[in-house]
Coordinates of C-alpha atoms and ligand atoms in Angstrom, one line a residue:
M1 CA 0.0 0.0 0.0
G2 CA 1.4 3.4 -1.0
H3 CA 1.4 6.5 1.3
L4 CA -1.9 7.7 -0.1
G5 CA -3.5 4.2 0.4
A6 CA -2.3 4.1 4.0
F7 CA -3.6 7.6 4.7
L8 CA -7.0 6.7 3.2
F9 CA -7.1 3.5 5.3
L10 CA -6.3 5.5 8.5
L11 CA -8.9 8.1 7.7
G12 CA -11.5 5.3 7.1
A13 CA -10.6 3.7 10.4
L14 CA -10.9 6.9 12.3
G15 CA -14.2 7.7 10.5
A16 CA -15.6 4.3 11.5
L17 CA -14.6 5.0 15.1
A18 CA -16.5 8.2 15.1
E19 CA -19.6 6.5 13.7
I20 CA -20.2 4.0 16.5
C21 CA -20.6 4.8 20.2
E22 CA -17.1 4.0 21.4
I23 CA -15.9 5.2 24.8
P24 CA -12.1 5.7 24.6
E25 CA -10.1 4.5 27.6
V26 CA -10.5 6.5 30.8
D27 CA -7.7 7.1 33.3
S28 CA -7.6 4.0 35.5
R29 CA -7.0 6.1 38.7
L30 CA -10.3 8.0 38.1
V31 CA -12.1 4.6 37.6
E32 CA -10.5 3.2 40.8
K33 CA -11.6 6.2 42.8
L34 CA -15.2 5.7 41.7
G35 CA -15.0 2.0 42.6
Q36 CA -13.6 2.8 46.0
R37 CA -16.8 4.8 46.8
L38 CA -18.8 1.5 46.5
L39 CA -16.7 -0.3 49.0
P40 CA -18.2 1.1 52.2
W41 CA -21.7 0.2 50.8
M42 CA -20.6 -3.4 50.4
D43 CA -20.1 -3.6 54.2
R44 CA -23.7 -2.7 54.8
L45 CA -25.4 -6.1 54.7
S46 CA -28.7 -5.1 56.4
P47 CA -31.8 -5.7 54.3
E48 CA -32.5 -1.9 53.9
H49 CA -29.0 -1.3 52.5
L50 CA -28.5 -4.3 50.3
N51 CA -28.4 -3.1 46.7
P52 CA -28.2 -5.6 43.8
S53 CA -27.3 -2.7 41.4
I54 CA -23.9 -2.3 43.2
Y55 CA -23.1 -6.0 42.5
V56 CA -24.1 -5.7 38.8
G57 CA -22.1 -2.5 38.4
L58 CA -19.0 -4.0 39.9
R59 CA -19.2 -7.3 37.9
L60 CA -19.4 -5.4 34.7
S61 CA -16.6 -3.0 35.6
S62 CA -12.8 -3.4 35.4
L63 CA -12.6 -3.7 39.2
Q64 CA -13.3 -6.4 41.8
A65 CA -13.7 -6.5 45.5
G66 CA -12.5 -10.1 46.1
T67 CA -14.3 -12.0 48.9
K68 CA -16.3 -8.9 49.9
E69 CA -18.0 -9.4 46.5
D70 CA -18.8 -13.1 47.2
L71 CA -20.2 -12.3 50.6
Y72 CA -22.3 -9.5 49.1
L73 CA -23.9 -11.8 46.6
H74 CA -24.5 -14.4 49.3
S75 CA -26.3 -11.8 51.4
L76 CA -28.4 -10.7 48.4
K77 CA -29.4 -14.3 47.8
L78 CA -30.4 -14.8 51.5
N79 CA -32.4 -11.6 51.6
Y80 CA -34.2 -11.9 48.3
Q81 CA -35.0 -15.6 48.6
Q82 CA -36.3 -15.2 52.1
C83 CA -38.3 -12.1 51.3
L84 CA -39.8 -13.5 48.1
L85 CA -40.0 -17.2 48.8
G86 CA -40.5 -17.4 52.6
S87 CA -44.1 -17.9 53.6
A88 CA -45.9 -14.8 54.8
S89 CA -46.4 -16.2 58.3
S90 CA -42.8 -17.4 58.9
D91 CA -40.3 -15.5 61.1
H92 CA -37.9 -15.5 58.1
N93 CA -39.4 -12.5 56.4
S94 CA -40.1 -10.4 59.4
H95 CA -37.0 -8.4 58.4
C96 CA -38.4 -7.8 54.9
Q97 CA -39.5 -4.3 55.7
T98 CA -41.2 -3.3 52.5
K99 CA -42.5 -5.5 49.8
T100 CA -39.9 -6.3 47.1
S101 CA -40.8 -4.3 44.0
T102 CA -40.8 -5.2 40.3
G103 CA -37.6 -3.4 39.7
Q104 CA -35.8 -4.7 42.8
L105 CA -36.6 -8.3 41.8
G106 CA -35.4 -7.4 38.3
L107 CA -32.1 -6.1 39.6
Y108 CA -31.6 -9.2 41.7
L109 CA -32.0 -11.4 38.6
L110 CA -29.5 -9.1 36.8
A111 CA -27.1 -9.7 39.8
L112 CA -27.4 -13.5 39.5
R113 CA -26.7 -13.2 35.7
A114 CA -23.7 -11.0 36.4
N115 CA -22.3 -14.0 38.3
C116 CA -23.0 -16.1 35.2
E117 CA -25.9 -17.9 36.9
F118 CA -29.2 -18.7 35.2
V119 CA -32.2 -18.8 37.5
G120 CA -33.3 -22.4 37.6
G121 CA -34.6 -25.1 39.8
H122 CA -37.6 -24.9 42.0
K123 CA -36.6 -21.7 43.8
G124 CA -35.4 -20.0 40.6
D125 CA -38.6 -20.8 38.7
R126 CA -40.7 -19.3 41.5
L127 CA -38.7 -16.1 41.3
V128 CA -39.3 -15.9 37.6
S129 CA -43.0 -16.6 38.0
Q130 CA -43.1 -13.9 40.7
L131 CA -41.5 -11.3 38.4
K132 CA -43.9 -12.3 35.5
R133 CA -46.8 -11.9 37.9
F134 CA -45.5 -8.4 39.0
L135 CA -45.3 -7.5 35.3
E136 CA -48.9 -8.7 34.7
D137 CA -50.1 -6.6 37.6
E138 CA -48.3 -3.6 36.2
K139 CA -49.8 -4.2 32.8
R140 CA -53.3 -4.4 34.2
A141 CA -52.7 -1.1 36.0
I142 CA -51.7 0.5 32.7
G143 CA -55.0 -0.7 31.2
E144 CA -56.2 -3.6 29.0
G145 CA -57.8 -3.5 25.6
T146 CA -57.1 -1.4 22.6
P147 CA -55.8 2.2 22.8
S148 CA -59.3 3.5 21.7
S149 CA -61.1 1.4 24.4
G150 CA -59.1 2.9 27.3
A151 CA -55.9 0.8 27.2
H152 CA -52.7 2.6 28.2
K153 CA -54.8 5.2 30.1
G154 CA -53.5 4.2 33.5
H155 CA -49.9 4.0 34.9
P156 CA -47.8 1.1 36.1
H157 CA -47.9 0.6 39.9
T158 CA -44.2 1.4 40.0
S159 CA -42.9 3.1 36.9
Y160 CA -42.1 2.4 33.2
Y161 CA -38.5 2.4 34.3
Q162 CA -39.1 -0.7 36.5
Y163 CA -41.3 -2.2 33.8
G164 CA -38.5 -2.0 31.3
L165 CA -36.0 -3.3 33.9
A166 CA -38.1 -6.4 34.6
I167 CA -38.4 -7.3 30.9
L168 CA -34.7 -6.8 30.5
A169 CA -34.0 -9.1 33.5
L170 CA -36.2 -11.9 32.3
C171 CA -34.7 -11.6 28.8
V172 CA -31.1 -12.0 29.9
H173 CA -32.2 -15.1 31.7
Q174 CA -33.8 -16.3 28.4
K175 CA -37.3 -16.0 29.8
R176 CA -39.9 -14.8 27.4
V177 CA -42.8 -12.4 28.2
H178 CA -46.1 -12.2 26.3
N179 CA -46.4 -9.9 23.4
N180 CA -49.0 -7.9 25.2
V181 CA -46.5 -7.1 28.0
V182 CA -44.0 -5.8 25.5
D183 CA -46.8 -3.9 23.8
K184 CA -47.3 -1.6 26.8
L185 CA -43.7 -0.6 26.7
L186 CA -43.7 -0.1 23.0
Y187 CA -46.7 2.1 23.2
A188 CA -45.2 4.1 26.1
V189 CA -42.0 4.8 24.1
E190 CA -43.9 5.9 21.0
H191 CA -46.1 8.2 23.2
E192 CA -43.6 9.6 25.6
Q193 CA -46.0 11.7 27.6
H194 CA -46.8 8.4 29.3
L195 CA -43.3 8.0 30.5
H196 CA -42.9 10.9 32.9
Q197 CA -45.0 13.9 33.9
G198 CA -45.2 14.9 30.2
H199 CA -41.5 15.4 29.8
L200 CA -38.9 12.9 28.9
S201 CA -37.1 10.8 31.5
V202 CA -33.9 9.8 29.7
D203 CA -33.2 7.0 32.2
T204 CA -36.6 5.5 31.6
V205 CA -36.3 5.6 27.8
A206 CA -32.8 4.2 28.0
M207 CA -33.9 1.3 30.2
A208 CA -36.8 0.6 27.7
G209 CA -34.2 0.7 24.9
L210 CA -32.0 -1.8 26.7
A211 CA -35.0 -4.1 27.2
F212 CA -35.9 -3.9 23.5
T213 CA -32.3 -4.5 22.4
C214 CA -32.2 -7.7 24.5
L215 CA -35.5 -8.9 23.0
E216 CA -34.1 -8.2 19.5
R217 CA -30.8 -9.9 20.1
S218 CA -32.5 -12.9 21.6
H219 CA -35.0 -13.2 18.8
F220 CA -37.8 -13.1 21.3
N221 CA -41.4 -11.9 20.4
P222 CA -40.8 -12.6 16.6
N223 CA -44.3 -11.1 15.8
K224 CA -43.2 -7.8 17.3
R225 CA -39.8 -7.7 15.6
L226 CA -40.5 -4.8 13.3
Q227 CA -42.1 -2.7 16.1
I228 CA -39.2 -3.5 18.5
T229 CA -36.6 -2.5 15.9
T230 CA -38.5 0.8 15.2
A231 CA -38.7 1.4 19.0
I232 CA -35.0 1.0 19.4
G233 CA -34.5 3.7 16.7
T234 CA -37.0 6.0 18.5
V235 CA -35.2 5.5 21.8
Q236 CA -31.9 6.4 20.1
E237 CA -33.4 9.5 18.6
K238 CA -34.9 10.6 21.8
I239 CA -31.6 10.2 23.7
L240 CA -29.7 12.1 21.0
R241 CA -32.2 14.9 21.0
A242 CA -31.9 15.2 24.8
Q243 CA -28.2 16.0 24.6
T244 CA -27.4 19.2 26.4
P245 CA -24.9 21.8 25.1
E246 CA -22.3 20.5 27.6
G247 CA -22.8 17.0 26.2
H248 CA -24.9 15.1 28.8
F249 CA -27.9 13.1 27.7
G250 CA -30.7 14.5 29.8
N251 CA -28.6 15.3 32.9
V252 CA -25.2 14.2 34.2
Y253 CA -26.9 11.3 36.1
S254 CA -28.9 9.9 33.2
T255 CA -25.9 9.9 30.9
P256 CA -24.5 6.5 32.1
L257 CA -27.7 4.6 31.2
A258 CA -28.1 6.6 28.0
L259 CA -24.6 5.7 26.9
Q260 CA -25.2 2.1 27.8
M261 CA -28.1 2.2 25.4
L262 CA -26.2 4.0 22.6
M263 CA -23.2 1.7 23.0
T264 CA -25.4 -1.3 22.1
S265 CA -26.3 0.2 18.7
S266 CA -25.0 -2.0 15.9
T267 CA -25.7 0.5 13.1
S268 CA -23.0 3.1 12.5
H269 CA -24.0 6.7 12.4
L270 CA -21.8 9.7 12.3
E271 CA -24.3 11.5 14.6
V272 CA -24.2 8.8 17.2
G273 CA -20.4 8.6 17.2
T274 CA -19.9 12.3 17.7
A275 CA -22.6 12.6 20.3
C276 CA -21.0 9.8 22.3
L277 CA -17.5 11.5 22.1
K278 CA -19.1 14.7 23.4
A279 CA -20.9 12.9 26.2
K280 CA -17.7 11.1 27.2
A281 CA -15.9 14.5 27.4
A282 CA -18.8 15.9 29.6
L283 CA -18.6 12.8 31.8
L284 CA -14.9 13.1 32.3
A285 CA -15.3 16.7 33.4
S286 CA -18.1 15.6 35.8
L287 CA -15.9 12.9 37.2
Q288 CA -13.1 15.3 37.8
N289 CA -15.6 17.6 39.6
E290 CA -16.5 14.7 41.9
A291 CA -20.1 14.8 40.7
F292 CA -20.5 11.1 41.1
Q293 CA -21.1 10.4 44.8
N294 CA -24.2 8.2 44.8
A295 CA -23.6 4.5 44.8
L296 CA -26.5 3.7 42.5
V297 CA -25.4 6.1 39.8
I298 CA -21.8 4.9 40.2
S299 CA -23.0 1.4 39.6
Q300 CA -24.6 2.4 36.3
L301 CA -21.5 4.3 35.2
L302 CA -18.8 1.7 36.0
P303 CA -19.9 -0.7 33.2
V304 CA -19.7 2.2 30.6
L305 CA -16.2 3.1 31.7
N306 CA -15.3 -0.6 31.0
R307 CA -17.2 -0.5 27.7
K308 CA -19.9 -2.8 28.9
T309 CA -23.6 -2.6 29.1
Y310 CA -26.5 -4.6 30.7
I311 CA -26.8 -6.2 27.3
D312 CA -23.5 -8.0 28.0
L313 CA -25.5 -10.0 30.7
I314 CA -27.0 -12.0 27.9
S315 CA -23.6 -13.9 27.9
P316 CA -21.4 -12.4 30.6
D317 CA -17.7 -13.0 30.7
C318 CA -17.1 -14.0 34.3
L319 CA -13.4 -14.8 33.7
A320 CA -12.4 -11.3 32.4
P321 CA -9.5 -10.1 34.6
R322 CA -10.5 -7.3 36.9
V323 CA -8.2 -5.2 39.2
M324 CA -8.5 -5.6 42.9
L325 CA -9.9 -2.5 44.7
R326 CA -7.9 -1.2 47.6
P327 CA -9.8 0.8 50.2
A328 CA -9.3 4.5 49.8
T329 CA -7.1 6.3 52.2
E330 CA -9.3 8.5 54.3
T331 CA -8.9 12.2 54.1
F332 CA -10.5 14.3 56.7
S333 CA -11.0 18.0 56.2
L334 CA -12.0 19.7 59.4
T335 CA -14.1 22.7 58.9
T336 CA -15.4 25.2 61.4
E337 CA -17.1 27.4 58.8
I338 CA -20.8 27.9 59.5
I339 CA -23.2 28.5 56.6
S340 CA -26.8 29.5 56.5
V341 CA -29.4 27.7 54.5
T342 CA -33.1 28.7 54.2
L343 CA -35.7 25.9 54.1
K344 CA -39.1 26.7 52.7
V345 CA -42.3 24.7 52.3
L346 CA -45.2 26.5 50.5
S347 CA -47.2 23.4 49.7
I348 CA -48.7 23.5 53.3
F349 CA -50.7 25.9 55.3
P350 CA -49.4 27.9 57.1
P351 CA -46.3 28.0 54.9
Y352 CA -43.0 27.3 56.5
K353 CA -39.8 29.3 56.1
Q354 CA -36.8 29.1 58.3
S355 CA -33.0 29.7 58.1
V356 CA -30.8 27.2 59.8
F357 CA -27.0 27.3 60.5
V358 CA -24.9 24.2 59.7
L359 CA -21.3 23.4 59.1
A360 CA -20.1 24.1 55.5
G361 CA -20.2 20.8 53.5
S362 CA -23.3 19.5 55.3
S363 CA -25.9 17.6 53.3
L364 CA -29.4 18.7 52.8
E365 CA -30.4 15.9 55.1
D366 CA -28.2 17.5 57.8
V367 CA -30.1 20.7 57.2
L368 CA -33.5 18.9 57.6
K369 CA -32.2 17.3 60.8
M370 CA -31.1 20.7 62.2
A371 CA -34.5 22.3 61.3
H372 CA -36.2 19.4 63.1
E373 CA -34.0 19.8 66.2
L374 CA -34.8 23.5 66.2
G375 CA -38.5 22.6 66.4
G376 CA -41.4 23.3 64.1
F377 CA -40.3 21.1 61.3
T378 CA -40.9 17.4 60.7
Y379 CA -40.2 15.0 57.9
E380 CA -39.9 11.3 57.1
T381 CA -37.7 9.3 54.8
Q382 CA -37.7 5.8 53.4
A383 CA -34.6 3.8 52.4
S384 CA -34.2 3.2 48.7
L385 CA -31.5 1.9 46.4
S386 CA -30.6 5.6 45.6
G387 CA -30.4 6.5 49.3
P388 CA -33.0 8.1 51.7
Y389 CA -36.1 9.2 49.8
L390 CA -38.1 12.1 51.3
T391 CA -41.7 10.7 51.8
S392 CA -43.4 13.2 54.1
V393 CA -43.0 16.8 55.2
M394 CA -44.8 18.3 58.2
G395 CA -47.0 15.2 58.4
N396 CA -48.0 15.4 54.7
A397 CA -47.1 12.2 53.0
A398 CA -46.9 12.2 49.2
G399 CA -49.8 10.3 47.8
E400 CA -50.0 8.0 44.8
R401 CA -48.1 9.6 41.8
E402 CA -47.1 12.5 44.0
F403 CA -43.6 13.3 45.4
W404 CA -41.8 15.8 47.5
Q405 CA -39.7 17.6 44.9
L406 CA -36.4 19.2 46.0
L407 CA -35.7 22.6 44.4
R408 CA -33.1 25.3 44.7
D409 CA -34.7 28.8 44.7
P410 CA -36.2 30.1 42.6
D411 CA -37.2 27.1 40.6
T412 CA -34.4 24.6 39.8
P413 CA -35.0 21.0 40.6
L414 CA -32.0 19.4 42.4
L415 CA -30.2 16.6 40.6
Q416 CA -29.3 14.8 43.8
G417 CA -31.2 13.5 46.8
I418 CA -31.2 14.8 50.4
A419 CA -28.1 12.7 51.4
D420 CA -25.9 13.8 48.5
Y421 CA -26.8 17.4 47.9
R422 CA -24.7 19.9 49.8
P423 CA -26.2 23.4 49.8
K424 CA -24.0 26.5 49.6
D425 CA -24.0 29.4 52.0
G426 CA -27.1 31.6 51.5
E427 CA -29.0 29.1 49.4
T428 CA -32.8 28.6 49.8
I429 CA -34.1 25.1 49.3
E430 CA -37.8 24.5 48.7
L431 CA -39.6 21.2 49.3
R432 CA -42.6 21.1 47.0
L433 CA -45.4 18.5 46.8
V434 CA -45.9 17.8 43.1
R435 CA -47.6 15.3 40.8
W436 CA -45.5 13.2 38.5
Ligands
LIG1 C1 -38.9 6.8 38.7 C2 -37.9 7.8 39.3 C3 -38.5 8.8 40.1 C4 -39.9 8.8 40.5 C5 -40.1 7.8 41.7 C6 -41.5 7.4 42.1 C7 -41.9 6.0 41.6 N1 -43.0 5.5 42.0 O1 -41.2 5.3 40.8 C8 -40.1 10.3 41.0 C9 -40.5 11.1 39.8 C10 -41.0 10.6 42.1 C11 -38.6 10.7 41.3 C12 -38.3 11.7 42.2 C13 -37.0 12.1 42.4 N2 -35.9 11.8 41.7 CO1 -35.9 10.2 40.6 N3 -35.7 8.7 39.4 C14 -36.5 7.8 39.0 C15 -35.8 6.7 38.1 C16 -36.1 7.1 36.6 C17 -36.1 5.3 38.4 C18 -36.0 4.9 39.9 C19 -36.3 3.4 40.0 O2 -37.4 2.9 39.9 N4 -35.3 2.5 40.3 C20 -35.3 1.1 40.3 C21 -35.9 0.6 41.7 C22 -35.9 -0.9 41.7 O3 -35.1 1.1 42.7 P1 -35.7 1.6 44.1 O4 -34.6 2.2 44.9 O5 -36.6 0.6 44.7 O6 -36.6 2.8 43.5 C23 -37.1 3.9 44.3 C24 -36.1 5.0 44.4 O7 -35.3 5.1 43.3 C25 -37.0 6.2 44.6 N5 -36.4 7.4 44.0 C26 -36.6 7.8 42.8 N6 -35.8 8.9 42.5 C27 -35.0 9.0 43.6 C28 -34.0 10.0 43.8 C29 -33.3 9.9 45.0 C30 -32.2 10.8 45.2 C31 -33.7 8.9 46.0 C32 -33.0 8.9 47.3 C33 -34.7 8.0 45.8 C34 -35.3 8.1 44.6 O8 -38.2 5.9 44.0 C35 -38.2 4.6 43.5 C36 -39.6 4.0 43.6 O9 -40.0 3.9 44.9 C37 -34.3 7.0 38.4 C38 -33.3 6.7 37.3 C39 -32.1 5.9 37.7 N7 -31.1 6.0 36.8 O10 -32.0 5.3 38.7 C40 -34.4 8.5 38.8 C41 -33.3 9.2 39.7 C42 -32.9 8.2 40.8 N8 -34.0 10.3 40.4 C43 -33.2 11.3 40.6 C44 -33.6 12.5 41.3 C45 -32.6 13.6 41.4 C46 -34.9 12.6 41.9 C47 -35.3 13.8 42.8 C48 -34.3 14.1 43.9 C49 -35.6 15.0 41.9 C50 -36.0 16.3 42.7 N9 -35.3 17.3 42.4 O11 -36.9 16.3 43.5 C51 -36.7 13.2 43.4 C52 -36.6 12.6 44.8 C53 -36.9 13.6 45.9 C54 -37.3 12.9 47.2 N10 -38.5 13.0 47.6 O12 -36.4 12.4 47.9 C55 -31.8 11.1 40.1 C56 -30.8 10.8 41.2 C57 -29.4 11.2 40.8 C58 -28.4 11.0 41.9 N11 -27.4 11.8 41.9 O13 -28.6 10.2 42.8 C59 -32.1 9.9 39.0 C60 -30.9 9.0 38.8 C61 -32.6 10.5 37.7 C62 -31.6 11.5 37.1 N12 -30.9 11.0 36.1 O14 -31.5 12.6 37.4 N13 -37.8 9.9 40.7

């Protein structure tokens, strides 16, 4: 090959790289730092802290936690099997505080697959039947029949995110679901107002896209093939259209799942390639700014940094070498600086507004605790895989399809929960009861 030939070949290769969603290698120290943030969570083996997503994220990453990882999977198995299979009257499941949800069972099945296990045997079959039953219940809540006769008018009990997650989990275990279960997700993706409060939830669309991709790759639901392929295209388009000027898809925390979805795309497209490169640059900047603190989001990001996605759970590589994580060396920064944060709640009568003083670097949860200690303010939280979820303020619990939204004055919804968000001096935080 002459010089010109070699040059053209190189250009072609570079062009091809920019046409698929490739994530170039990321500094391994940055990846290790992220992984280290998961380690303390892996010591929390109580039922309300166990999080199958952490296990999945680690197994699809370039990192490992040795025996800690094995113990974690063992605890997950004990907890989920007892809570799901133990009889309601037995003492076994007295610690199962809340009912396992569609999405949690889905994540547990993903964790088993991440360890190269297929659910099987008597117990495994019961878990699969349970998840299928959950999906049937969700489907009924959305509505039966044809679109003109009122189908799709309702909402799933949980969310379309969990609906997609459950289909994905069954699919990677080679378990089929009925066409009419898939239909509900297809309809929701094509009519996005059904997905989230009228505006797009990139995480939800990406999860649906991953579920469709698994069905397509596994040749499931053959009668729906055309619709599934079209929906994958729609999901891709929606994700691309949601790219912000900085490069994130939706926001910084939906970018990991969005990238997982785009990375599974088999068709090459210049638009996809360049969008992914831009997203990767934005992610790197966010990593350097320490934006990733939440264990759940980290667990969705680690696979991406290892060029893996949940679709790899169709046939996972459990022998791939992974680097052993070392615990991070603790760094303490003692601060005596006091800041003032104003807390306001207008969704109640009489409205509440109060400034509280906390140490700089305190979380919003610390602010709520302080306001409670001062008197006149009460709130309740519930443990979730993303951390403490604010369920009630001043005795007002959010009802069905309502939630207590966290905003920074005047009107900016926070991108983090109460445990992770750290208000700055002089900020006003509003807690607002809204519908979703
Ligand atoms: C659906 C959803 C919601 C629904 C939940 C209601 C429902 N019935 O499903 C609604 C719209 C109410 C919601 C609210 C919020 N959400 Co939300 N939500 C999601 C989504 C798309 C799926 C969650 C899920 O089902 N997971 C699977 C199941 C199996 O796990 P689970 O723990 O059992 O699920 C529960 C919790 O996730 C909880 N929840 C939902 N969102 C959040 C956010 C936080 C911080 C916490 C602690 C809990 C929590 O509700 C789920 C159902 O009970 C995720 C996307 C993602 N990538 O995870 C975002 C996500 C978790 N939410 C996010 C945020 C920021 C919020 C809010 C803080 C927004 C705000 N400014 O008010 C609020 C929570 C405020 C509060 N009261 O504490 C971020 C968190 C980012 C981060 N750094 O941790 C995510 C990742 C979306 C994003 N890309 O920005 N959310």
